[in-house]
mmCIF file of C-alpha atoms and ligand atoms in Angstrom:
data_model
loop_
_atom_site.group_PDB
_atom_site.id
_atom_site.type_symbol
_atom_site.label_atom_id
_atom_site.label_comp_id
_atom_site.label_asym_id
_atom_site.label_seq_id
_atom_site.Cartn_x
_atom_site.Cartn_y
_atom_site.Cartn_z
ATOM 1 C CA MET A 294 -114.238 -119.978 79.332
ATOM 2 C CA ALA A 295 -115.607 -118.177 82.397
ATOM 3 C CA PHE A 296 -117.509 -114.919 81.880
ATOM 4 C CA GLU A 297 -117.443 -115.253 78.102
ATOM 5 C CA GLY A 298 -120.970 -113.991 77.461
ATOM 6 C CA LEU A 299 -120.660 -111.166 79.976
ATOM 7 C CA SER A 300 -117.310 -110.129 78.623
ATOM 8 C CA GLU A 301 -118.537 -110.030 75.052
ATOM 9 C CA ARG A 302 -121.627 -108.016 75.871
ATOM 10 C CA LEU A 303 -119.820 -105.483 78.001
ATOM 11 C CA GLN A 304 -117.116 -105.074 75.398
ATOM 12 C CA ASN A 305 -119.753 -104.465 72.727
ATOM 13 C CA ALA A 306 -121.431 -101.809 74.858
ATOM 14 C CA MET A 307 -118.073 -100.102 75.416
ATOM 15 C CA ALA A 308 -117.136 -100.320 71.734
ATOM 16 C CA LYS A 309 -120.322 -98.506 70.724
ATOM 17 C CA LEU A 310 -119.483 -95.681 73.084
ATOM 18 C CA ARG A 311 -115.903 -95.503 71.854
ATOM 19 C CA LYS A 312 -117.088 -94.838 68.311
ATOM 20 C CA LYS A 313 -118.653 -91.575 69.390
ATOM 21 C CA GLY A 314 -116.494 -88.486 69.727
ATOM 22 C CA LYS A 315 -118.651 -86.422 72.016
ATOM 23 C CA ILE A 316 -121.069 -88.322 74.216
ATOM 24 C CA SER A 317 -124.288 -87.217 75.829
ATOM 25 C CA GLU A 318 -126.172 -88.272 78.910
ATOM 26 C CA ALA A 319 -128.452 -90.278 76.623
ATOM 27 C CA ASP A 320 -125.463 -92.213 75.260
ATOM 28 C CA VAL A 321 -124.397 -93.114 78.785
ATOM 29 C CA LYS A 322 -127.947 -94.172 79.584
ATOM 30 C CA GLU A 323 -128.073 -96.357 76.496
ATOM 31 C CA MET A 324 -124.762 -97.983 77.381
ATOM 32 C CA MET A 325 -125.826 -98.569 80.960
ATOM 33 C CA ARG A 326 -128.996 -100.258 79.764
ATOM 34 C CA GLU A 327 -126.827 -102.760 77.924
ATOM 35 C CA VAL A 328 -124.503 -103.142 80.904
ATOM 36 C CA ARG A 329 -127.516 -103.820 83.117
ATOM 37 C CA LEU A 330 -128.849 -106.518 80.794
ATOM 38 C CA ALA A 331 -125.410 -108.083 80.442
ATOM 39 C CA LEU A 332 -125.015 -108.325 84.218
ATOM 40 C CA LEU A 333 -128.512 -109.724 84.742
ATOM 41 C CA GLU A 334 -127.948 -112.285 82.036
ATOM 42 C CA ALA A 335 -124.690 -113.280 83.746
ATOM 43 C CA ASP A 336 -126.810 -114.091 86.817
ATOM 44 C CA VAL A 337 -125.564 -111.196 88.930
ATOM 45 C CA ASN A 338 -127.792 -110.464 91.916
ATOM 46 C CA PHE A 339 -130.604 -108.058 91.001
ATOM 47 C CA LYS A 340 -129.915 -105.532 93.748
ATOM 48 C CA VAL A 341 -126.191 -105.619 93.063
ATOM 49 C CA VAL A 342 -126.894 -104.780 89.430
ATOM 50 C CA LYS A 343 -129.204 -101.936 90.385
ATOM 51 C CA ASP A 344 -126.684 -100.355 92.748
ATOM 52 C CA PHE A 345 -123.836 -100.849 90.295
ATOM 53 C CA VAL A 346 -125.717 -99.172 87.443
ATOM 54 C CA LYS A 347 -126.656 -96.255 89.663
ATOM 55 C CA THR A 348 -123.109 -95.710 90.933
ATOM 56 C CA VAL A 349 -121.579 -95.840 87.464
ATOM 57 C CA SER A 350 -124.289 -93.634 85.941
ATOM 58 C CA ASP A 351 -123.972 -91.004 88.672
ATOM 59 C CA ARG A 352 -120.224 -90.797 88.149
ATOM 60 C CA ALA A 353 -120.376 -90.958 84.349
ATOM 61 C CA VAL A 354 -122.862 -88.177 83.658
ATOM 62 C CA GLY A 355 -120.839 -85.615 85.599
ATOM 63 C CA ALA A 356 -119.763 -82.588 83.555
ATOM 64 C CA GLU A 357 -116.064 -83.308 84.043
ATOM 65 C CA VAL A 358 -116.528 -86.676 82.318
ATOM 66 C CA LEU A 359 -118.850 -85.728 79.476
ATOM 67 C CA GLU A 360 -116.966 -82.551 78.668
ATOM 68 C CA SER A 361 -113.534 -84.123 78.902
ATOM 69 C CA LEU A 362 -111.314 -84.725 75.886
ATOM 70 C CA SER A 363 -111.885 -88.468 75.845
ATOM 71 C CA PRO A 364 -115.289 -89.032 77.445
ATOM 72 C CA ALA A 365 -115.730 -92.629 76.268
ATOM 73 C CA GLN A 366 -112.372 -93.550 77.747
ATOM 74 C CA GLN A 367 -113.360 -91.926 81.031
ATOM 75 C CA VAL A 368 -116.649 -93.785 81.208
ATOM 76 C CA ILE A 369 -114.928 -97.102 80.508
ATOM 77 C CA LYS A 370 -112.426 -96.326 83.234
ATOM 78 C CA ILE A 371 -115.294 -95.713 85.661
ATOM 79 C CA VAL A 372 -116.905 -99.050 84.732
ATOM 80 C CA ASN A 373 -113.560 -100.772 85.325
ATOM 81 C CA GLU A 374 -113.046 -99.073 88.696
ATOM 82 C CA GLU A 375 -116.556 -99.875 89.885
ATOM 83 C CA LEU A 376 -116.313 -103.515 88.758
ATOM 84 C CA THR A 377 -113.090 -103.769 90.750
ATOM 85 C CA ALA A 378 -114.717 -102.172 93.789
ATOM 86 C CA LEU A 379 -117.674 -104.543 93.429
ATOM 87 C CA MET A 380 -115.350 -107.531 93.723
ATOM 88 C CA GLY A 381 -113.601 -106.080 96.731
ATOM 89 C CA GLY A 382 -110.789 -103.731 95.782
ATOM 90 C CA GLU A 383 -107.440 -104.971 97.042
ATOM 91 C CA GLN A 384 -106.541 -108.633 97.114
ATOM 92 C CA SER A 385 -106.550 -110.180 100.605
ATOM 93 C CA GLN A 386 -103.824 -112.153 102.356
ATOM 94 C CA ILE A 387 -104.126 -115.270 104.524
ATOM 95 C CA ALA A 388 -104.219 -114.349 108.216
ATOM 96 C CA VAL A 389 -101.529 -115.526 110.600
ATOM 97 C CA ALA A 390 -102.329 -116.185 114.258
ATOM 98 C CA PRO A 391 -100.159 -114.295 116.763
ATOM 99 C CA LYS A 392 -99.223 -117.694 118.183
ATOM 100 C CA SER A 393 -98.704 -120.805 116.048
ATOM 101 C CA PRO A 394 -100.508 -122.754 114.763
ATOM 102 C CA THR A 395 -102.842 -120.680 112.610
ATOM 103 C CA VAL A 396 -106.127 -122.508 112.259
ATOM 104 C CA ILE A 397 -108.105 -122.380 109.027
ATOM 105 C CA MET A 398 -111.554 -123.914 108.801
ATOM 106 C CA MET A 399 -112.767 -125.006 105.392
ATOM 107 C CA VAL A 400 -116.560 -124.997 105.117
ATOM 108 C CA GLY A 401 -119.035 -125.463 102.312
ATOM 109 C CA LEU A 402 -121.623 -127.697 100.731
ATOM 110 C CA GLN A 403 -120.781 -131.174 99.471
ATOM 111 C CA GLY A 404 -119.343 -131.134 95.987
ATOM 112 C CA ALA A 405 -118.266 -127.481 96.101
ATOM 113 C CA GLY A 406 -114.632 -128.566 96.124
ATOM 114 C CA LYS A 407 -113.866 -128.175 99.824
ATOM 115 C CA THR A 408 -111.593 -131.178 100.300
ATOM 116 C CA THR A 409 -109.697 -130.576 97.056
ATOM 117 C CA THR A 410 -109.298 -126.907 97.968
ATOM 118 C CA ALA A 411 -107.989 -127.796 101.435
ATOM 119 C CA GLY A 412 -105.274 -129.804 99.655
ATOM 120 C CA LYS A 413 -104.583 -126.968 97.228
ATOM 121 C CA LEU A 414 -104.294 -124.450 100.032
ATOM 122 C CA ALA A 415 -101.968 -126.730 102.017
ATOM 123 C CA LEU A 416 -99.760 -127.075 98.945
ATOM 124 C CA LEU A 417 -99.726 -123.303 98.414
ATOM 125 C CA LEU A 418 -98.722 -122.712 102.043
ATOM 126 C CA LYS A 419 -96.006 -125.326 101.812
ATOM 127 C CA LYS A 420 -94.599 -124.444 98.404
ATOM 128 C CA LYS A 421 -95.081 -120.683 98.145
ATOM 129 C CA GLN A 422 -94.794 -119.691 101.795
ATOM 130 C CA ASN A 423 -92.539 -122.426 103.078
ATOM 131 C CA ARG A 424 -94.981 -123.269 105.887
ATOM 132 C CA LYS A 425 -95.726 -126.578 107.571
ATOM 133 C CA PRO A 426 -99.434 -127.328 107.299
ATOM 134 C CA LEU A 427 -101.449 -130.135 108.874
ATOM 135 C CA LEU A 428 -104.574 -131.313 107.095
ATOM 136 C CA VAL A 429 -107.378 -132.436 109.377
ATOM 137 C CA ALA A 430 -110.101 -134.880 108.349
ATOM 138 C CA ALA A 431 -113.154 -133.683 110.268
ATOM 139 C CA ASP A 432 -115.822 -134.728 107.777
ATOM 140 C CA ILE A 433 -116.804 -137.913 109.559
ATOM 141 C CA TYR A 434 -120.110 -138.430 107.769
ATOM 142 C CA ARG A 435 -118.695 -139.158 104.378
ATOM 143 C CA PRO A 436 -116.065 -141.901 104.906
ATOM 144 C CA ALA A 437 -114.766 -141.251 101.397
ATOM 145 C CA ALA A 438 -113.856 -137.712 102.492
ATOM 146 C CA ILE A 439 -111.349 -138.998 105.058
ATOM 147 C CA GLN A 440 -109.857 -141.327 102.482
ATOM 148 C CA GLN A 441 -109.761 -138.530 99.900
ATOM 149 C CA LEU A 442 -107.861 -136.232 102.259
ATOM 150 C CA GLU A 443 -105.404 -138.980 103.190
ATOM 151 C CA THR A 444 -104.719 -139.631 99.520
ATOM 152 C CA LEU A 445 -104.211 -135.912 98.926
ATOM 153 C CA GLY A 446 -101.814 -135.743 101.878
ATOM 154 C CA LYS A 447 -99.727 -138.612 100.509
ATOM 155 C CA GLN A 448 -99.629 -137.010 97.078
ATOM 156 C CA LEU A 449 -98.477 -133.686 98.528
ATOM 157 C CA ASP A 450 -96.291 -135.132 101.255
ATOM 158 C CA ILE A 451 -98.288 -133.177 103.851
ATOM 159 C CA PRO A 452 -99.381 -134.851 107.115
ATOM 160 C CA VAL A 453 -103.074 -135.662 107.583
ATOM 161 C CA PHE A 454 -104.665 -135.959 111.003
ATOM 162 C CA SER A 455 -107.585 -138.352 111.265
ATOM 163 C CA LEU A 456 -109.335 -140.219 114.072
ATOM 164 C CA GLY A 457 -111.661 -142.157 111.798
ATOM 165 C CA ASP A 458 -115.406 -141.567 111.726
ATOM 166 C CA GLN A 459 -116.334 -142.434 115.315
ATOM 167 C CA VAL A 460 -114.872 -139.418 117.095
ATOM 168 C CA SER A 461 -116.646 -136.052 117.105
ATOM 169 C CA PRO A 462 -115.337 -133.268 114.850
ATOM 170 C CA VAL A 463 -114.844 -131.078 117.918
ATOM 171 C CA GLU A 464 -112.572 -133.679 119.511
ATOM 172 C CA ILE A 465 -110.732 -134.192 116.210
ATOM 173 C CA ALA A 466 -110.107 -130.445 115.924
ATOM 174 C CA LYS A 467 -108.853 -130.216 119.520
ATOM 175 C CA GLN A 468 -106.442 -133.119 119.160
ATOM 176 C CA ALA A 469 -105.221 -131.915 115.757
ATOM 177 C CA ILE A 470 -104.348 -128.490 117.148
ATOM 178 C CA GLN A 471 -102.502 -130.111 120.051
ATOM 179 C CA LYS A 472 -100.543 -132.258 117.604
ATOM 180 C CA ALA A 473 -99.633 -129.172 115.543
ATOM 181 C CA LYS A 474 -98.412 -127.459 118.716
ATOM 182 C CA ASP A 475 -96.364 -130.485 119.774
ATOM 183 C CA GLU A 476 -94.810 -130.850 116.350
ATOM 184 C CA HIS A 477 -94.343 -127.125 115.632
ATOM 185 C CA LEU A 478 -96.542 -127.098 112.557
ATOM 186 C CA ASP A 479 -97.653 -123.624 111.392
ATOM 187 C CA TYR A 480 -101.095 -124.189 109.925
ATOM 188 C CA VAL A 481 -103.999 -126.462 110.791
ATOM 189 C CA LEU A 482 -106.439 -126.817 107.908
ATOM 190 C CA ILE A 483 -109.682 -128.378 109.074
ATOM 191 C CA ASP A 484 -111.765 -130.037 106.372
ATOM 192 C CA THR A 485 -115.244 -129.903 107.918
ATOM 193 C CA ALA A 486 -118.372 -131.786 106.979
ATOM 194 C CA GLY A 487 -120.317 -130.746 103.944
ATOM 195 C CA ARG A 488 -123.923 -131.586 103.172
ATOM 196 C CA LEU A 489 -126.107 -131.346 100.148
ATOM 197 C CA HIS A 490 -128.112 -128.578 101.776
ATOM 198 C CA ILE A 491 -127.610 -126.207 104.646
ATOM 199 C CA ASP A 492 -129.233 -127.520 107.821
ATOM 200 C CA GLU A 493 -129.229 -126.681 111.486
ATOM 201 C CA THR A 494 -127.275 -129.791 112.540
ATOM 202 C CA LEU A 495 -124.461 -128.902 110.184
ATOM 203 C CA MET A 496 -124.319 -125.293 111.336
ATOM 204 C CA THR A 497 -124.360 -126.254 115.020
ATOM 205 C CA GLU A 498 -121.464 -128.620 114.433
ATOM 206 C CA LEU A 499 -119.500 -126.004 112.516
ATOM 207 C CA ARG A 500 -120.112 -123.424 115.235
ATOM 208 C CA ASP A 501 -118.853 -125.910 117.832
ATOM 209 C CA VAL A 502 -115.704 -126.620 115.827
ATOM 210 C CA LYS A 503 -115.199 -122.880 115.425
ATOM 211 C CA GLU A 504 -115.502 -122.342 119.150
ATOM 212 C CA VAL A 505 -112.883 -124.921 120.148
ATOM 213 C CA SER A 506 -110.450 -124.170 117.361
ATOM 214 C CA ASN A 507 -110.521 -120.357 117.331
ATOM 215 C CA PRO A 508 -109.746 -120.115 113.616
ATOM 216 C CA SER A 509 -107.964 -117.114 112.085
ATOM 217 C CA GLU A 510 -109.728 -117.830 108.814
ATOM 218 C CA ILE A 511 -112.977 -119.538 107.924
ATOM 219 C CA PHE A 512 -112.898 -120.068 104.198
ATOM 220 C CA LEU A 513 -116.194 -120.796 102.573
ATOM 221 C CA VAL A 514 -115.762 -122.870 99.445
ATOM 222 C CA VAL A 515 -118.455 -122.309 96.816
ATOM 223 C CA ASP A 516 -118.899 -123.577 93.294
ATOM 224 C CA ALA A 517 -118.934 -120.709 90.783
ATOM 225 C CA MET A 518 -120.969 -122.822 88.386
ATOM 226 C CA THR A 519 -123.972 -122.596 90.704
ATOM 227 C CA GLY A 520 -124.378 -118.831 90.182
ATOM 228 C CA GLN A 521 -126.930 -117.191 92.476
ATOM 229 C CA ASP A 522 -127.245 -120.393 94.524
ATOM 230 C CA ALA A 523 -123.607 -119.917 95.473
ATOM 231 C CA VAL A 524 -124.446 -116.423 96.656
ATOM 232 C CA THR A 525 -127.398 -117.631 98.742
ATOM 233 C CA VAL A 526 -125.241 -120.379 100.260
ATOM 234 C CA ALA A 527 -122.502 -117.858 101.027
ATOM 235 C CA ASP A 528 -124.988 -115.538 102.687
ATOM 236 C CA SER A 529 -126.327 -118.296 104.962
ATOM 237 C CA PHE A 530 -122.923 -119.653 105.937
ATOM 238 C CA ASN A 531 -121.719 -116.145 106.644
ATOM 239 C CA GLU A 532 -124.735 -115.332 108.797
ATOM 240 C CA GLN A 533 -124.170 -118.444 110.890
ATOM 241 C CA LEU A 534 -120.394 -118.533 111.074
ATOM 242 C CA ASP A 535 -119.116 -115.078 110.175
ATOM 243 C CA VAL A 536 -116.724 -116.461 107.548
ATOM 244 C CA THR A 537 -113.574 -114.509 106.744
ATOM 245 C CA GLY A 538 -113.413 -115.152 103.034
ATOM 246 C CA VAL A 539 -114.710 -117.058 100.064
ATOM 247 C CA ILE A 540 -112.908 -119.438 97.736
ATOM 248 C CA LEU A 541 -114.684 -119.652 94.425
ATOM 249 C CA THR A 542 -114.034 -122.971 92.686
ATOM 250 C CA LYS A 543 -114.480 -124.155 89.126
ATOM 251 C CA LEU A 544 -113.713 -120.806 87.520
ATOM 252 C CA ASP A 545 -112.079 -122.846 84.772
ATOM 253 C CA GLY A 546 -115.590 -123.861 83.687
ATOM 254 C CA ASP A 547 -117.938 -121.734 81.625
ATOM 255 C CA THR A 548 -119.500 -119.970 84.593
ATOM 256 C CA ARG A 549 -121.416 -116.827 83.711
ATOM 257 C CA GLY A 550 -119.989 -114.605 86.435
ATOM 258 C CA GLY A 551 -122.945 -114.093 88.774
ATOM 259 C CA ALA A 552 -121.247 -115.538 91.850
ATOM 260 C CA ALA A 553 -117.941 -113.759 91.337
ATOM 261 C CA LEU A 554 -119.636 -110.397 90.895
ATOM 262 C CA SER A 555 -122.281 -110.696 93.623
ATOM 263 C CA ILE A 556 -120.705 -112.471 96.588
ATOM 264 C CA ARG A 557 -118.727 -109.564 97.964
ATOM 265 C CA ALA A 558 -121.579 -107.088 97.702
ATOM 266 C CA VAL A 559 -124.175 -109.472 99.163
ATOM 267 C CA THR A 560 -122.111 -110.940 102.024
ATOM 268 C CA GLY A 561 -119.540 -108.215 102.618
ATOM 269 C CA LYS A 562 -116.857 -110.910 102.525
ATOM 270 C CA PRO A 563 -114.048 -110.973 99.973
ATOM 271 C CA ILE A 564 -113.208 -113.685 97.502
ATOM 272 C CA LYS A 565 -109.671 -114.649 98.503
ATOM 273 C CA PHE A 566 -108.833 -117.437 96.090
ATOM 274 C CA THR A 567 -110.231 -119.070 92.997
ATOM 275 C CA GLY A 568 -110.064 -122.685 91.901
ATOM 276 C CA GLN A 569 -108.948 -122.895 88.306
ATOM 277 C CA GLY A 570 -108.942 -126.638 87.696
ATOM 278 C CA GLU A 571 -108.818 -130.102 89.208
ATOM 279 C CA LYS A 572 -105.059 -130.202 89.628
ATOM 280 C CA LEU A 573 -103.631 -129.335 93.036
ATOM 281 C CA GLU A 574 -101.634 -126.394 91.673
ATOM 282 C CA ASP A 575 -104.813 -124.819 90.297
ATOM 283 C CA LEU A 576 -105.491 -122.324 93.075
ATOM 284 C CA GLU A 577 -104.984 -118.623 92.418
ATOM 285 C CA PRO A 578 -105.161 -115.580 94.699
ATOM 286 C CA PHE A 579 -108.058 -113.399 93.638
ATOM 287 C CA TYR A 580 -107.231 -109.967 92.241
ATOM 288 C CA PRO A 581 -110.415 -107.931 91.650
ATOM 289 C CA ASP A 582 -108.623 -105.416 89.406
ATOM 290 C CA ARG A 583 -107.198 -108.108 87.143
ATOM 291 C CA MET A 584 -110.568 -109.826 86.993
ATOM 292 C CA ALA A 585 -112.309 -106.555 86.041
ATOM 293 C CA SER A 586 -109.752 -105.900 83.303
ATOM 294 C CA ARG A 587 -110.113 -109.442 82.049
ATOM 295 C CA ILE A 588 -113.884 -109.084 81.840
ATOM 296 C CA LEU A 589 -113.693 -105.740 80.050
ATOM 297 C CA GLY A 590 -110.976 -106.976 77.697
HETATM 298 P P1 GDP B 877 -116.247 -131.435 98.566
HETATM 299 O O1 GDP B 877 -117.405 -132.388 98.618
HETATM 300 O O2 GDP B 877 -116.696 -130.022 98.710
HETATM 301 O O3 GDP B 877 -115.134 -131.782 99.487
HETATM 302 O O4 GDP B 877 -115.719 -131.486 97.050
HETATM 303 P P2 GDP B 877 -114.439 -132.197 96.411
HETATM 304 O O5 GDP B 877 -113.198 -131.548 96.902
HETATM 305 O O6 GDP B 877 -114.559 -133.669 96.547
HETATM 306 O O7 GDP B 877 -114.622 -131.752 94.888
HETATM 307 C C1 GDP B 877 -115.732 -132.131 94.096
HETATM 308 C C2 GDP B 877 -115.295 -132.210 92.651
HETATM 309 O O8 GDP B 877 -114.984 -130.905 92.159
HETATM 310 C C3 GDP B 877 -114.040 -133.040 92.424
HETATM 311 O O9 GDP B 877 -114.206 -133.798 91.275
HETATM 312 C C4 GDP B 877 -112.942 -131.985 92.233
HETATM 313 O O10 GDP B 877 -111.880 -132.447 91.430
HETATM 314 C C5 GDP B 877 -113.718 -130.896 91.550
HETATM 315 N N1 GDP B 877 -113.105 -129.557 91.717
HETATM 316 C C6 GDP B 877 -112.769 -128.913 92.859
HETATM 317 N N2 GDP B 877 -112.274 -127.683 92.610
HETATM 318 C C7 GDP B 877 -112.287 -127.530 91.263
HETATM 319 C C8 GDP B 877 -111.905 -126.468 90.358
HETATM 320 O O11 GDP B 877 -111.464 -125.396 90.738
HETATM 321 N N3 GDP B 877 -112.090 -126.719 89.033
HETATM 322 C C9 GDP B 877 -112.602 -127.904 88.554
HETATM 323 N N4 GDP B 877 -112.745 -128.040 87.254
HETATM 324 N N5 GDP B 877 -112.977 -128.889 89.367
HETATM 325 C C10 GDP B 877 -112.820 -128.730 90.695
#
């Protein structure tokens, strides 16, 4: 299960505090030392951990907390609130363009789950929001990607736009948007090229596709299992493309939590959805408060 180690360690730290009736500044310090180690062990970004510990400590050692009737409860509440804030506060919605179709670009490294997630998102838009999406195969470098998207489209009964692998992604995006306009489709989901590593050619291509397609959302798909690497990848993609949100995949695995807890603070961009499995229904909106409560038990 995701976050298991982190969850257990944080819960232990909280339980120790709960046992005490009155708590002192030293007790808070001791607890925060354990919280710090738990977060570092979960692969949370070092600076994020440092800031988090400082914020919680500053709030927790205030007289109104320590002298309250249930100080342990108050401190735990502060940890919960700050964990929620760390992951971005309120849950975010999918943007809608003032004029249809709304374009969403899916970007990310190969293997992160981009193509699968494009299918999942299309299904969510169709089933939960009663929208008409068009999936666009713009990853022309990996022929299997086009095939994969076409198979997904058939499975979901959602149209897929493809011009094979000889036409540029920019041209594919342009023609796909025109088709969506002609056929009154609401969403255009562009599955862009992924690579094993970030490189300049990839970023230039993605910037070009962004320019012609004027997307309302650029969702960066990252694999939660890759921990701090996911955060570094997110930071680079965001710097180059100014993404609007992150979709964190493979949260059904035994990921430690580093990516989920660091991405927002490092990039300033919210996690909007999480992938919870290989099935096409396994995409969930991300609720920071629920995630914080789940971690703290
Ligand atoms: P892409 O190269 O980024 O387009 O990645 P794919 O969409 O081909 O996905 C790579 C692999 O990850 C596939 O085997 C997917 O089934 C799997 N995958 C994607 N999202 C999830 C998820 O949320 N959970 C799990 N367990 N597997 C996922």
